Short mmCIF file of C-alpha atoms and ligand atoms in Angstrom, two decimals:
data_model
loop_
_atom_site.label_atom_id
_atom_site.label_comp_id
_atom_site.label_asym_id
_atom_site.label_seq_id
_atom_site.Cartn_x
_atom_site.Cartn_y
_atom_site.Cartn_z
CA UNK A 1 0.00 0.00 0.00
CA UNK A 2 1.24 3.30 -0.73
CA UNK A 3 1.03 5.98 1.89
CA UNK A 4 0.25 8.39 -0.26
CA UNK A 5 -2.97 6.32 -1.30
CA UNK A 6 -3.91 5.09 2.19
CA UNK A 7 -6.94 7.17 4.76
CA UNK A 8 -4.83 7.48 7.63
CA UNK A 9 -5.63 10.14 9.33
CA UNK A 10 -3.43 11.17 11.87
CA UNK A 11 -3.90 13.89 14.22
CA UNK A 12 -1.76 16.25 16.36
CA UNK A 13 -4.92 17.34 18.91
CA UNK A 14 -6.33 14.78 20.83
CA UNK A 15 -9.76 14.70 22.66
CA UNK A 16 -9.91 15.92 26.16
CA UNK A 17 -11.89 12.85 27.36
CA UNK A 18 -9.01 10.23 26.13
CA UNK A 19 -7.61 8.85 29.26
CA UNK A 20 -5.39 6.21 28.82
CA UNK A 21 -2.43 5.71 26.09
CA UNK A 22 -4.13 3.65 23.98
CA UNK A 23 -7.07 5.28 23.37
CA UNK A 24 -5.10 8.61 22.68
CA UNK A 25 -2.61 6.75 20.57
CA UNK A 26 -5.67 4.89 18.45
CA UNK A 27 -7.15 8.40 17.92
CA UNK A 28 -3.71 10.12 16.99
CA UNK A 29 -2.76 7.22 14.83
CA UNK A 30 -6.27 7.33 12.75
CA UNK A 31 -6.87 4.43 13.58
CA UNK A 32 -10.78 4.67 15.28
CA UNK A 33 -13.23 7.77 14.95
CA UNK A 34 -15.72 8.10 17.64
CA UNK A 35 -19.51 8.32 16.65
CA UNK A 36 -21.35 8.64 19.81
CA UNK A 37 -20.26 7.53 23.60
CA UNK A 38 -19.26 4.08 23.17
CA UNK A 39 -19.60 3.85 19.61
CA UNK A 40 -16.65 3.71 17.17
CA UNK A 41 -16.21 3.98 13.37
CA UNK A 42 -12.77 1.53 12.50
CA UNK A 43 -10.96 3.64 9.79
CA UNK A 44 -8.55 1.58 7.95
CA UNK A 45 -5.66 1.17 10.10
CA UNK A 46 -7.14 0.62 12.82
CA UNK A 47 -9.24 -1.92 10.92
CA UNK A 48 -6.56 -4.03 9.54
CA UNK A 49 -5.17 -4.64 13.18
CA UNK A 50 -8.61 -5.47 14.06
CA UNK A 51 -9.19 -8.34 11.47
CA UNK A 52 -5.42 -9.75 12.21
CA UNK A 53 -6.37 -10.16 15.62
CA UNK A 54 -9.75 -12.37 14.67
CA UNK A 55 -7.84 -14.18 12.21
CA UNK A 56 -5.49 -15.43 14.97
CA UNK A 57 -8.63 -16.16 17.29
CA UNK A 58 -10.31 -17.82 14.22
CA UNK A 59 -7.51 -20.08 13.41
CA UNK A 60 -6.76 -21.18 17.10
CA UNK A 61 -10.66 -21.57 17.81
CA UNK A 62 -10.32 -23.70 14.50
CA UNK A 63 -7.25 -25.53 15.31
CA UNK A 64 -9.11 -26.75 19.08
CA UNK A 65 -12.22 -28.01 16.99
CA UNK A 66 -14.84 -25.01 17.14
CA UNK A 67 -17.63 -24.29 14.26
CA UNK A 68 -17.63 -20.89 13.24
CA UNK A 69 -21.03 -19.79 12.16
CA UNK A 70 -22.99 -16.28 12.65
CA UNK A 71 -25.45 -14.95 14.59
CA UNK A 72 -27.75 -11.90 14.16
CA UNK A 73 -26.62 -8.67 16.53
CA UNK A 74 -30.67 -7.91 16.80
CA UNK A 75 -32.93 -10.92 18.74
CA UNK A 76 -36.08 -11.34 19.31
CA UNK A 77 -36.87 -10.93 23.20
CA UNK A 78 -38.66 -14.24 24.19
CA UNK A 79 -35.91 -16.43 24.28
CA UNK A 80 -34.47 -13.76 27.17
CA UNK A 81 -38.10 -14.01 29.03
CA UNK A 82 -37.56 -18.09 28.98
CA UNK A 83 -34.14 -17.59 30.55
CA UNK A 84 -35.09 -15.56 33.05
CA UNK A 85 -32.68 -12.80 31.75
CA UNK A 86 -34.83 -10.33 30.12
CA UNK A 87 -35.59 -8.45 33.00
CA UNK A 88 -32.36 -9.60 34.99
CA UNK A 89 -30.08 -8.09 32.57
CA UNK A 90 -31.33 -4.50 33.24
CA UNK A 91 -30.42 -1.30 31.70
CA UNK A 92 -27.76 -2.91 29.84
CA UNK A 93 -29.53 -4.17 26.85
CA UNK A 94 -30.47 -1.88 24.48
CA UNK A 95 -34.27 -2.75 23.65
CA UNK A 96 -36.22 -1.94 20.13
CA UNK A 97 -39.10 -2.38 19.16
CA UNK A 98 -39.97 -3.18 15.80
CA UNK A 99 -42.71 -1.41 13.16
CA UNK A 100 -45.24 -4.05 14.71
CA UNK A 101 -44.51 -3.73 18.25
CA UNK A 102 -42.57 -6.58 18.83
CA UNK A 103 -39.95 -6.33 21.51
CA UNK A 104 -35.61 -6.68 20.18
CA UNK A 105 -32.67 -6.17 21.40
CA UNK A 106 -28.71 -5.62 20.60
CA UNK A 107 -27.48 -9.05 21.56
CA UNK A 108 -25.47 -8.04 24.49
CA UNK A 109 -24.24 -12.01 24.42
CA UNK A 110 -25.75 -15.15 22.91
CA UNK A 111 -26.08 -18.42 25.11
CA UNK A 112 -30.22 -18.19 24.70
CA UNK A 113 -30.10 -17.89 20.55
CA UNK A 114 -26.91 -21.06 20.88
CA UNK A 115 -29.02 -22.78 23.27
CA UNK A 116 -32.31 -22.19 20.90
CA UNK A 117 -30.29 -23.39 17.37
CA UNK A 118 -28.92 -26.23 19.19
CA UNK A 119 -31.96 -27.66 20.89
CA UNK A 120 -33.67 -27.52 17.09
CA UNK A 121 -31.25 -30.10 15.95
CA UNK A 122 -29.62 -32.09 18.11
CA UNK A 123 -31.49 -35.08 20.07
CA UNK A 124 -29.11 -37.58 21.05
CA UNK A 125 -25.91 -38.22 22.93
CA UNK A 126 -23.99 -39.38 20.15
CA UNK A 127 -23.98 -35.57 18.53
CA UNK A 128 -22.01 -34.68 21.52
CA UNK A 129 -19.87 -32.71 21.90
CA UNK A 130 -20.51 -29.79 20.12
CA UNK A 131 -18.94 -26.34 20.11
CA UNK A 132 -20.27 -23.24 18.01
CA UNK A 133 -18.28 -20.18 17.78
CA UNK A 134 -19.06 -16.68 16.01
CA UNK A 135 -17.35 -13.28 16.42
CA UNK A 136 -19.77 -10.98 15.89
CA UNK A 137 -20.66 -7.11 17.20
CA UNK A 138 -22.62 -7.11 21.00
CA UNK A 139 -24.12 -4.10 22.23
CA UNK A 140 -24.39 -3.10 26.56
CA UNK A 141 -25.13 0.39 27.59
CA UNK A 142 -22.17 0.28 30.02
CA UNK A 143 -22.80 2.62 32.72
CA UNK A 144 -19.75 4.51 31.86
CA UNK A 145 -18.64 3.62 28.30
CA UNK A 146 -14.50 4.93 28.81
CA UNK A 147 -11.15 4.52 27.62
CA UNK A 148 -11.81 4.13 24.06
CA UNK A 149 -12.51 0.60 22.95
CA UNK A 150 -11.74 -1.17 25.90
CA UNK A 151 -15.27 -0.43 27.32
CA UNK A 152 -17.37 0.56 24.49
CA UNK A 153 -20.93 -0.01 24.48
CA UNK A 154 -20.92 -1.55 20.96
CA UNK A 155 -17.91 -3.84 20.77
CA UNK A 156 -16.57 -6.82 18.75
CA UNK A 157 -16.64 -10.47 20.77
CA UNK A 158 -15.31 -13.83 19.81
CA UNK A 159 -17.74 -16.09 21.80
CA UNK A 160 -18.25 -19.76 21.88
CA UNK A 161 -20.31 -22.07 23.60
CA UNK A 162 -20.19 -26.19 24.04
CA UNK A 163 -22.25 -28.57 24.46
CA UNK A 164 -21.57 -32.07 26.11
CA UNK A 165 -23.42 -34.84 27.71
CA UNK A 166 -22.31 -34.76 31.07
CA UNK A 167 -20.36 -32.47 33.56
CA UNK A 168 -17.12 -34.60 32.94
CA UNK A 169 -16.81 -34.10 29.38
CA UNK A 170 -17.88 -30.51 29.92
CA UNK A 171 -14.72 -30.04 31.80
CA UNK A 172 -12.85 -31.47 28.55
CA UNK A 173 -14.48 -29.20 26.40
CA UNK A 174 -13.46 -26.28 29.14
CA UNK A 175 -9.85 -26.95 29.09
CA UNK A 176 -9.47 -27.20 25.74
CA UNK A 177 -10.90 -23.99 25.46
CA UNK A 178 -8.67 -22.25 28.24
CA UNK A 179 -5.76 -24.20 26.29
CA UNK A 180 -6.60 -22.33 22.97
CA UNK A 181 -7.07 -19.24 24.94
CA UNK A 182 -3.82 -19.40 25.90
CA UNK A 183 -2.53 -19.86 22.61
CA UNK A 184 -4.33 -17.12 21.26
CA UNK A 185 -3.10 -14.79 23.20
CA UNK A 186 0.56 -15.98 23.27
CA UNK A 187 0.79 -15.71 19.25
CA UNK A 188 -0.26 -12.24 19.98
CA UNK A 189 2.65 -11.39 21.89
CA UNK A 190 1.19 -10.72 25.21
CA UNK A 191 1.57 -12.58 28.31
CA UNK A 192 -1.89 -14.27 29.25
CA UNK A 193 -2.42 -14.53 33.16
CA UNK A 194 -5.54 -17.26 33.80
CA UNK A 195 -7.49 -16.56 36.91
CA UNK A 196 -9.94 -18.01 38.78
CA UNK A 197 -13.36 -15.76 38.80
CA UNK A 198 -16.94 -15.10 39.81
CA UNK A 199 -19.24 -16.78 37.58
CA UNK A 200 -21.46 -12.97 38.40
CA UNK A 201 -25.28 -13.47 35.82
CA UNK A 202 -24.14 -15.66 33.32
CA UNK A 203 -24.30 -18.45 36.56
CA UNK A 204 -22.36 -21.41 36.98
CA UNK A 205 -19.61 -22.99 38.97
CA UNK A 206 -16.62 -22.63 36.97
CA UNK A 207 -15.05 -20.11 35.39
CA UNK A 208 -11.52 -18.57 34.50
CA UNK A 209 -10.81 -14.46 33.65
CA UNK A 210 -7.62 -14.21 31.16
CA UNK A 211 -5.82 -11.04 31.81
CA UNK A 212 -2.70 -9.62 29.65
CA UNK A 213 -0.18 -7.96 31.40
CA UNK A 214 0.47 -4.16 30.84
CA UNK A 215 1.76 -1.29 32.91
CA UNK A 216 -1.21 0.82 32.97
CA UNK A 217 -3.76 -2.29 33.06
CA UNK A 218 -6.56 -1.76 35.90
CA UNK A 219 -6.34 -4.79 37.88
CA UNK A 220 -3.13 -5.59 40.49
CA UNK A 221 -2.57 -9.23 39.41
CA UNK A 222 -0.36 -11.39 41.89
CA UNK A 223 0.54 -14.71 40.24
CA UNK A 224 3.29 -17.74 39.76
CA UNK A 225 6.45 -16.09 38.28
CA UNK A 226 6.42 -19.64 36.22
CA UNK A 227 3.02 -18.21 34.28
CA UNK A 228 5.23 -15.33 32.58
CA UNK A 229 7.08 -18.26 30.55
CA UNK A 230 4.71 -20.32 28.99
CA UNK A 231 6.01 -22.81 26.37
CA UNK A 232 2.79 -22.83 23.75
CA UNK A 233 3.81 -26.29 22.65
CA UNK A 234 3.71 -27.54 25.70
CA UNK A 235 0.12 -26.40 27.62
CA UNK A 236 -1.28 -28.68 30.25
CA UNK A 237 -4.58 -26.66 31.20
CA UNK A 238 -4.46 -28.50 34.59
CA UNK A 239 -0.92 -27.70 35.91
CA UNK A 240 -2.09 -24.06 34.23
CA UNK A 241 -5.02 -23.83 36.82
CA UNK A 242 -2.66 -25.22 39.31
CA UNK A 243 -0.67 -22.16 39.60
CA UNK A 244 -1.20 -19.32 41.82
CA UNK A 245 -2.81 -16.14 40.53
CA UNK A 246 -5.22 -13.61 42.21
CA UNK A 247 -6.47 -10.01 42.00
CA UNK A 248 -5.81 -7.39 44.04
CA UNK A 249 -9.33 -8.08 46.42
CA UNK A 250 -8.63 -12.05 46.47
CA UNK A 251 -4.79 -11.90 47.55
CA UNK A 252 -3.79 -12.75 50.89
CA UNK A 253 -0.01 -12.14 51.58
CA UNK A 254 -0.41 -13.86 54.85
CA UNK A 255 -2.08 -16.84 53.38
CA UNK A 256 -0.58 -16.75 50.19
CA UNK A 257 0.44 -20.58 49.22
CA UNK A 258 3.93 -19.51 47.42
CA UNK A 259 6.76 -18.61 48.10
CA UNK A 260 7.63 -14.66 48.41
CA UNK A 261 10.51 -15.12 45.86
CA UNK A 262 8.16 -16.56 42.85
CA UNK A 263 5.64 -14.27 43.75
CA UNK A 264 4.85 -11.49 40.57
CA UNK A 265 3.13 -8.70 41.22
CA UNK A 266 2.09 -6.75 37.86
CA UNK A 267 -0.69 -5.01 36.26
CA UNK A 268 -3.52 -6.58 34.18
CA UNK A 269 -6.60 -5.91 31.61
CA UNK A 270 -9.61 -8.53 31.12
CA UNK A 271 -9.46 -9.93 27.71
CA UNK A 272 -11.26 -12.99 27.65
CA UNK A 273 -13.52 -15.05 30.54
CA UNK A 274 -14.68 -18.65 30.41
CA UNK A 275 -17.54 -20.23 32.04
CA UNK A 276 -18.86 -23.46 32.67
CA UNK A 277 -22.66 -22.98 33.86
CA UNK A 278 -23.97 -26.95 33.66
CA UNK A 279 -27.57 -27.04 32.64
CA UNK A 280 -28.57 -23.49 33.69
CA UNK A 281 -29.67 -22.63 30.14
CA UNK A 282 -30.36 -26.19 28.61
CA UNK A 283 -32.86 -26.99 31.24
CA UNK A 284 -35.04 -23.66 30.95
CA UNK A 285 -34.93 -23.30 27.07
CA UNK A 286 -35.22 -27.21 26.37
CA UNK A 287 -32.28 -28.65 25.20
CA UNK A 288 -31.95 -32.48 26.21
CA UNK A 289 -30.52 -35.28 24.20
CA UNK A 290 -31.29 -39.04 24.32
CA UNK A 291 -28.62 -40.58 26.49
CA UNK A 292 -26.76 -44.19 26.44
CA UNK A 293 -29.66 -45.73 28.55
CA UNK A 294 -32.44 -43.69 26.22
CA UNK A 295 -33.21 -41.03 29.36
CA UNK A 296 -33.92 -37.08 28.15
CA UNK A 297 -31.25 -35.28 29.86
CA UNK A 298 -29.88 -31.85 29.42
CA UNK A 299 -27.06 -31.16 28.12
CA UNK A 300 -23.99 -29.34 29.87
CA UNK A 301 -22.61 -26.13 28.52
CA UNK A 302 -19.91 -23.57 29.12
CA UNK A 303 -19.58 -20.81 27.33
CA UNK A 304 -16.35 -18.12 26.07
CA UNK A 305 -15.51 -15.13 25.43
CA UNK A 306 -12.82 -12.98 23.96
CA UNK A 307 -13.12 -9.30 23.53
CA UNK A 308 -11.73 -8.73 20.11
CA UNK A 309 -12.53 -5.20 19.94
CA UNK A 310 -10.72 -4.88 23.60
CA UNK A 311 -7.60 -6.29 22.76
CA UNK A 312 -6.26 -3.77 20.07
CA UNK A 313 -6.55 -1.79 23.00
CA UNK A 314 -5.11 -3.89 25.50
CA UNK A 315 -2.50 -4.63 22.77
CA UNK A 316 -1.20 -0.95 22.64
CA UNK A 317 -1.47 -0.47 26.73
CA UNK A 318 1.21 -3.70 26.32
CA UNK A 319 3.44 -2.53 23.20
CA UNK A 320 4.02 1.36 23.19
CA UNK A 321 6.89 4.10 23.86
CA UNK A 322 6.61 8.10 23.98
CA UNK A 323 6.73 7.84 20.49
CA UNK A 324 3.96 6.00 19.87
CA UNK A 325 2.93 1.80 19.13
CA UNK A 326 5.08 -0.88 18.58
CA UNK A 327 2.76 -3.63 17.21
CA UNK A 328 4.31 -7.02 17.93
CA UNK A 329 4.79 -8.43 14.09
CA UNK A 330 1.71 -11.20 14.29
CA UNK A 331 -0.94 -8.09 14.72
CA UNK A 332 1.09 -5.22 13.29
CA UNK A 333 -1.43 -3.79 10.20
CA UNK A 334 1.97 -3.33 8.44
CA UNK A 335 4.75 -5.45 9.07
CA UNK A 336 7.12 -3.08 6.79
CA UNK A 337 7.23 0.34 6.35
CA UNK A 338 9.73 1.46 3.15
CA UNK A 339 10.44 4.87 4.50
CA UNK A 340 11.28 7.15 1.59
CA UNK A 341 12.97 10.63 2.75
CA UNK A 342 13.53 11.86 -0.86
CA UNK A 343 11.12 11.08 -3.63
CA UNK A 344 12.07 13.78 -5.18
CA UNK A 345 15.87 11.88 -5.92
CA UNK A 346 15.56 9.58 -8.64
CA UNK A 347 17.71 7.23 -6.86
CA UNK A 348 16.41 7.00 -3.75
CA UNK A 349 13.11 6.51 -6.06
CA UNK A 350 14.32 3.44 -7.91
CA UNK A 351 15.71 2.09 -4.56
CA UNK A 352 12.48 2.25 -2.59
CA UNK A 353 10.14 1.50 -5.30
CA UNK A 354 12.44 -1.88 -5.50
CA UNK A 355 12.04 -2.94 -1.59
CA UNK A 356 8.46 -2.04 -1.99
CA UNK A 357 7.38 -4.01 -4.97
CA UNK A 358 10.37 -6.96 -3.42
CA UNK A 359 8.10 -7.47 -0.48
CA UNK A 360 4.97 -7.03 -1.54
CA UNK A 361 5.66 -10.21 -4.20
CA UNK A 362 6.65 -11.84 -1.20
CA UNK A 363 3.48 -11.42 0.44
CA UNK A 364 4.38 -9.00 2.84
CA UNK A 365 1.51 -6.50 3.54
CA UNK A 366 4.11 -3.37 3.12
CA UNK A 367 3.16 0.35 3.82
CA UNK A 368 5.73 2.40 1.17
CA UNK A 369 6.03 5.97 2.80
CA UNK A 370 6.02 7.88 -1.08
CA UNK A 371 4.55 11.21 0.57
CA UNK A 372 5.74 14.59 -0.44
CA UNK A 373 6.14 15.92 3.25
CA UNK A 374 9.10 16.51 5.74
CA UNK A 375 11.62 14.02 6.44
CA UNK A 376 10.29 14.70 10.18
CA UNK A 377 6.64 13.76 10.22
CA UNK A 378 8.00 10.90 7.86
CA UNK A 379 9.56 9.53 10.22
CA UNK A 380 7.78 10.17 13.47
CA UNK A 381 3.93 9.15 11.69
CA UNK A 382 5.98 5.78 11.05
CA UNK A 383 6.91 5.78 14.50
CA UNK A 384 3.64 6.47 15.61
CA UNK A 385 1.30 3.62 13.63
CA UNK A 386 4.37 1.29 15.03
CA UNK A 387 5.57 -0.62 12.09
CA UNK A 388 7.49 -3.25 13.26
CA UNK A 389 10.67 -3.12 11.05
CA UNK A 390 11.67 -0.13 8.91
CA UNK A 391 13.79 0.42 5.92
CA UNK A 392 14.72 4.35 6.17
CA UNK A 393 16.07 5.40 2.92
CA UNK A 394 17.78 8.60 2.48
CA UNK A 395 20.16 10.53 0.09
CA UNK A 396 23.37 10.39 2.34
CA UNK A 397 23.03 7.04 3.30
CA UNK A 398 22.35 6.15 -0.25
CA UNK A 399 25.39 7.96 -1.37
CA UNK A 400 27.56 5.93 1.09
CA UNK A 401 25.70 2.59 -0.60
CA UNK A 402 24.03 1.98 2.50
CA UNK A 403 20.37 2.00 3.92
CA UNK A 404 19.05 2.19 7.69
CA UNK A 405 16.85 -0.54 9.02
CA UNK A 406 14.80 0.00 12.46
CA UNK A 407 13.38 -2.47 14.57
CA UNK A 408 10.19 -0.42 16.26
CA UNK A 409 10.55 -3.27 18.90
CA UNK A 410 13.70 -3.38 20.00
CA UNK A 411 14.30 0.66 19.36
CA UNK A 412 17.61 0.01 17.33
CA UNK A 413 18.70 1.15 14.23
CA UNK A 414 21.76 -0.43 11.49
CA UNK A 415 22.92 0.62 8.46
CA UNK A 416 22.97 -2.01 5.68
CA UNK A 417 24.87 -2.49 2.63
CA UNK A 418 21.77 -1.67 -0.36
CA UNK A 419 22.61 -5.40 -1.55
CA UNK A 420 22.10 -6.85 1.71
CA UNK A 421 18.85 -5.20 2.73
CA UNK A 422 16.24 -7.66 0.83
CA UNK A 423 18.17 -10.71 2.89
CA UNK A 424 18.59 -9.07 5.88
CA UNK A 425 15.15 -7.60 6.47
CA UNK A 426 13.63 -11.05 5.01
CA UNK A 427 15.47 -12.78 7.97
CA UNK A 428 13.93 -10.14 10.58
CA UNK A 429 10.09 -10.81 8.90
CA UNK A 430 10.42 -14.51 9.28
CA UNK A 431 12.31 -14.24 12.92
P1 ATP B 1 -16.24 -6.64 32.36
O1 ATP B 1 -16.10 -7.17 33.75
O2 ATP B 1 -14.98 -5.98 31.83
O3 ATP B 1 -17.48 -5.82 32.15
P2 ATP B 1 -17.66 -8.93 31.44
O4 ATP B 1 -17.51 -9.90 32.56
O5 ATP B 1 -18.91 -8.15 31.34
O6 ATP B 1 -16.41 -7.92 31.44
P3 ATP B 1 -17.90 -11.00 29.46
O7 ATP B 1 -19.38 -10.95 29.45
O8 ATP B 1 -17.24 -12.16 30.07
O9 ATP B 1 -17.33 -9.64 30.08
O10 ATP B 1 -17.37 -10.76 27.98
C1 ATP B 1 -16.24 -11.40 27.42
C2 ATP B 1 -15.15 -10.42 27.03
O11 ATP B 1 -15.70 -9.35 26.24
C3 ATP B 1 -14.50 -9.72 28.20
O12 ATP B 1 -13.45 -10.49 28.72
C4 ATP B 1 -13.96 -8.46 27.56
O13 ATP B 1 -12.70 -8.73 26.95
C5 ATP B 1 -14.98 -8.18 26.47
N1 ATP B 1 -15.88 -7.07 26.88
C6 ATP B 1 -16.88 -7.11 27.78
N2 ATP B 1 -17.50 -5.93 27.89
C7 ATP B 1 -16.86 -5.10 27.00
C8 ATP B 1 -17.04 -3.73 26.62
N3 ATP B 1 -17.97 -2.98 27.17
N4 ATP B 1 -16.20 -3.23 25.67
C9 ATP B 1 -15.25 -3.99 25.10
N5 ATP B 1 -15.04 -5.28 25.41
C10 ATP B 1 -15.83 -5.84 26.35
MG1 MG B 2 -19.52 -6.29 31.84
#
C-alpha cells in the first residue's frame, strides 16, 4: 500500500476525554473515529489490526475443533423471558421495538439464541460434543462507556459455547478452550495470566478471567512467576489452573500458598472469561438429548468469550513508547514500512520502489512511505502507527551505498549495505 494512497488520518490534537495511552494513541494514529459515547467507526488502520487479531482467534478456535457460524446482533426478546434474563439483565440491553410492536434487542451475548439453534437439531448423545463459535458485534449500555474501545458499548466479541453430555466431558471441552485461549493470546505477543473468577449473571460454577499484562492495566494481578514463561507447545490446562494467581481483592499475603521469591506482582486488563454454567440454560430453554440408557437429559454447557474489539486496546497499553505503538509483528497492520525521505531523488526513487514491490511479491503486507512531506513527520507518523521493522532510505546514506533498518521493537537502528537489505530484512520478517 502506498502511503500516499492510504486514509490514515493522523492527528496532532487529541480529545480531552481520552484517558489512557491507547485510546489517545488509536485516535492520533487514525486508527478509530468516535460516533457517539461508546460507539466507534474503524478507519482503515485501525481496521486491519482489528481483522489480524480475529484471524489469529479464528484459526486457534479452529485448530481446538470449534464451528464458526454467525449470529444476528438484533434478537427477538422471548428467548431472554424463557431464561429468566430479560428483565435480569437491566439497563444494559439496548431494547427496540420493531414497526409491529414486537420487543428486540442488541445481543449483548448469545447463550439463549446457541441454546435455541442447538436444541432444534440435536437429540441424542452421540452428537455430543458440540462447540459453536461466532465473532460478531454485542451491544451493553455500560454505565460509563471509557477509555476508548476497551469499554465501548458496541464492541466486537469472539464467543463460543459447548455442548456435552455430562459435567465430565464438559470439563474437557473447558480446558481445551482455556488451552486455545492461551494460545491465542501468546501468538499475539502478550503474556496471558488465567485466573480463577466469579461466575457474576451468566451463573455457573466454573469459570476462569484471562488477563494480559500491561503497565497501565486496571487490575493488580499477583501470580506464579512460572506463568510469565509459557512454552505454547507444551500447555497442560491442569498444571495451568494449578498455579497461583489472584487479583488485588482475592490476595492474601499472609495466606498466600507460594513462596515470596516466585511471587509477581504486575498489572492486568480482562481480555477474555470462560464459564462453565452446567444445565442453567439447557434446562429452561429445552435442550436435552437421548442418552446411552435412552433417558432425556440436558445437556452441559460452558460458554467463552474474547473481547476482540478490547484487545487492540489492551495490545497498545502492552506494546508502546513516547513515540507511539510498537505492534508485535503477528498483529502489526503493516509489518514493513519502506520509508522514503527523498522522492524527489531519482535514486532513492528506484531504490524504494524496489524494496516495496520486493516485499509485496513476497506477500508481505508493506506500507511504502512515497509522501511529499518533511523528512520529520516521515519519520515520526511511522513511529507512531508502530511498524514493526523499517527500511529508512535517504540521500546520504544512499550515497555511502548503505540503507538504515529499524526495529520499532527493540528501538535500534543499522545501516545495511543496499545489496544486503532484501536478505537481511527477510530474515527479521520470518524471525
Ligand atoms: P467486564 O467485567 O470488563 O465488564 P464482562 O464480565 O462483562 O467484562 P464477558 O461478558 O465475560 O465480560 O465478555 C467477554 C469479554 O468481552 C471480556 O473479557 C472483555 O474482553 C470483552 N468485553 C466485555 N465488555 C466489553 C465492553 N464494554 N467493551 C469492550 N469489550 C468488552
Ligand atoms: Mg460487563
Amino acid at each position: 500500500m502506498k502511503y500516499s494512497e492510504f486514509f490514515i488520518p493522523t492527528i496532532k490534537d487529541i480529545p480531552s476525554d481520552a484517558e489512557i495511552i491507547s485510546h489517545k494513541l488509536m485516535i492520533k494514529a487514525g486508527m478509530i473515529k468516535q460516533s457517539s459515547a461508546g460507539i466507534y467507526s474503524w478507519l482503515p488502520l485501525g481496521y486491519k489490526v482489528l481483522k489480524n487479531i480475529e484471524k489469529i482467534i479464528r484459526e486457534e478456535q479452529d485448530k481446538a475443533g470449534a464451528n464458526e457460524m454467525l449470529m444476528p446482533t438484533i434478537q427477538s426478546s422471548d428467548l431472554w423471558v424463557k431464561s429468566g434474563r430479560y428483565d435480569d439483565y437491566g439497563k444494559e440491553m439496548l431494547r427496540i421495538k420493531d414497526r409491529s410492536g414486537r420487543e428486540m434487542l442488541y445481543g449483548p451475548t448469545n447463550e439463549e439464541l446457541i441454546t435455541d439453534i442447538f436444541q432444534s437439531y440435536v437429540t441424542s448423545y452421540k452428537e455430543l460434543p458440540k462447540n459453536l463459535y461466532h465473532i460478531q458485534w454485542k451491544f451493553r449500555d455500560e454505565v460509563r462507556p471509557r477509555f476508548g474501545v476497551m469499554r465501548g458499548r458496541e464492541f466486537l466479541m469472539k464467543d463460543n459455547y459447548s455442548f456435552d453430555l455430562n459435567e465430565d466431558s464438559a470439563k474437557i471441552s473447558y480446558n481445551n478452550m482455556f488451552k486455545a485461549y492461551i494460545k491465542t493470546f501468546l501468538r499475539m505477543g502478550l503474556t496471558p495470566i488465567s485466573l480463577r473468577a466469579e461466575t457474576g449473571p451468566i451463573g455457573g460454577n466454573l469459570s476462569h478471567e484471562f488477563q494480559i499484562l500491561a503497565n497501565t492495566g486496571e487490575s493488580t494481578l499477583y501470580y506464579d512467576k512460572e506463568l510469565e514463561s509459557l512454552d505454547p507447545e507444551s500447555l497442560d490446562p491442569d498444571k495451568l489452573q494449578s498455579y497461583y494467581a489472584a487479583v488485588d481483592e482475592q490476595h492474601n499475603a499472609s495466606k498466600c500458598p507460594i513462596k515470596k521469591e516466585d511471587l509477581k506482582i504486575s498489572k492486568g486488563i480482562e481480555v477474555g472469561h470462560i464459564f462453565y454454567f452446567g444445565t442453567k440454560y439447557s434446562e429452561k430453554l429445552n435442550a436435552f438429548v437421548q442418552d446411552q440408557y435412552g433417558k432425556r437429559t440436558p445437556v452441559h454447557m460452558g460458554s467463552y468469550g474474547i473481547g476482540v474489539s478490547r484487545l487492540v486496546g489492551a495490545l497498545i497499553e502492552a506494546n508502546h513508547d513516547e513515540k507511539g505503538i510498537k505492534w508485535p509483528k503477528s498483529v502489526a497492520p503493516f509489518k514493513l514500512s519502506v520509508v522514503n525521505l527523498m522522492p524527489e531523488d531519482q535514486n532513492c526513487n528506484t531504490i524504494a520502489e524496489d524494496y516495496y514491490s520486493n516485499f509485496m511479491t513476497l506477500n508481505f503486507d508493506t506500507l511504502f512511505d512515497d509522501r511529499d512531506c518533511s523528512i520529520g513527520k516521515k519519520l515520526s507518523d511511522n513511529d507512531l502507527i508502530g511498524t514493526p521493522l523499517q527500511i529508512v532510505i535517504g540521500k546520504r546514506d544512499i550515497s555511502q551505498g548503505v540503507v538504515e533498518i529499524k526495529d520499532r521493537l527493540l528501538n535500534t537502528t543499522e545501516k545495511i549495505k543496499i545489496d544486503d537489505v532484501k536478505k537481511v530484512v527477510l530474515n527479521k520478517l520470518n524471525s
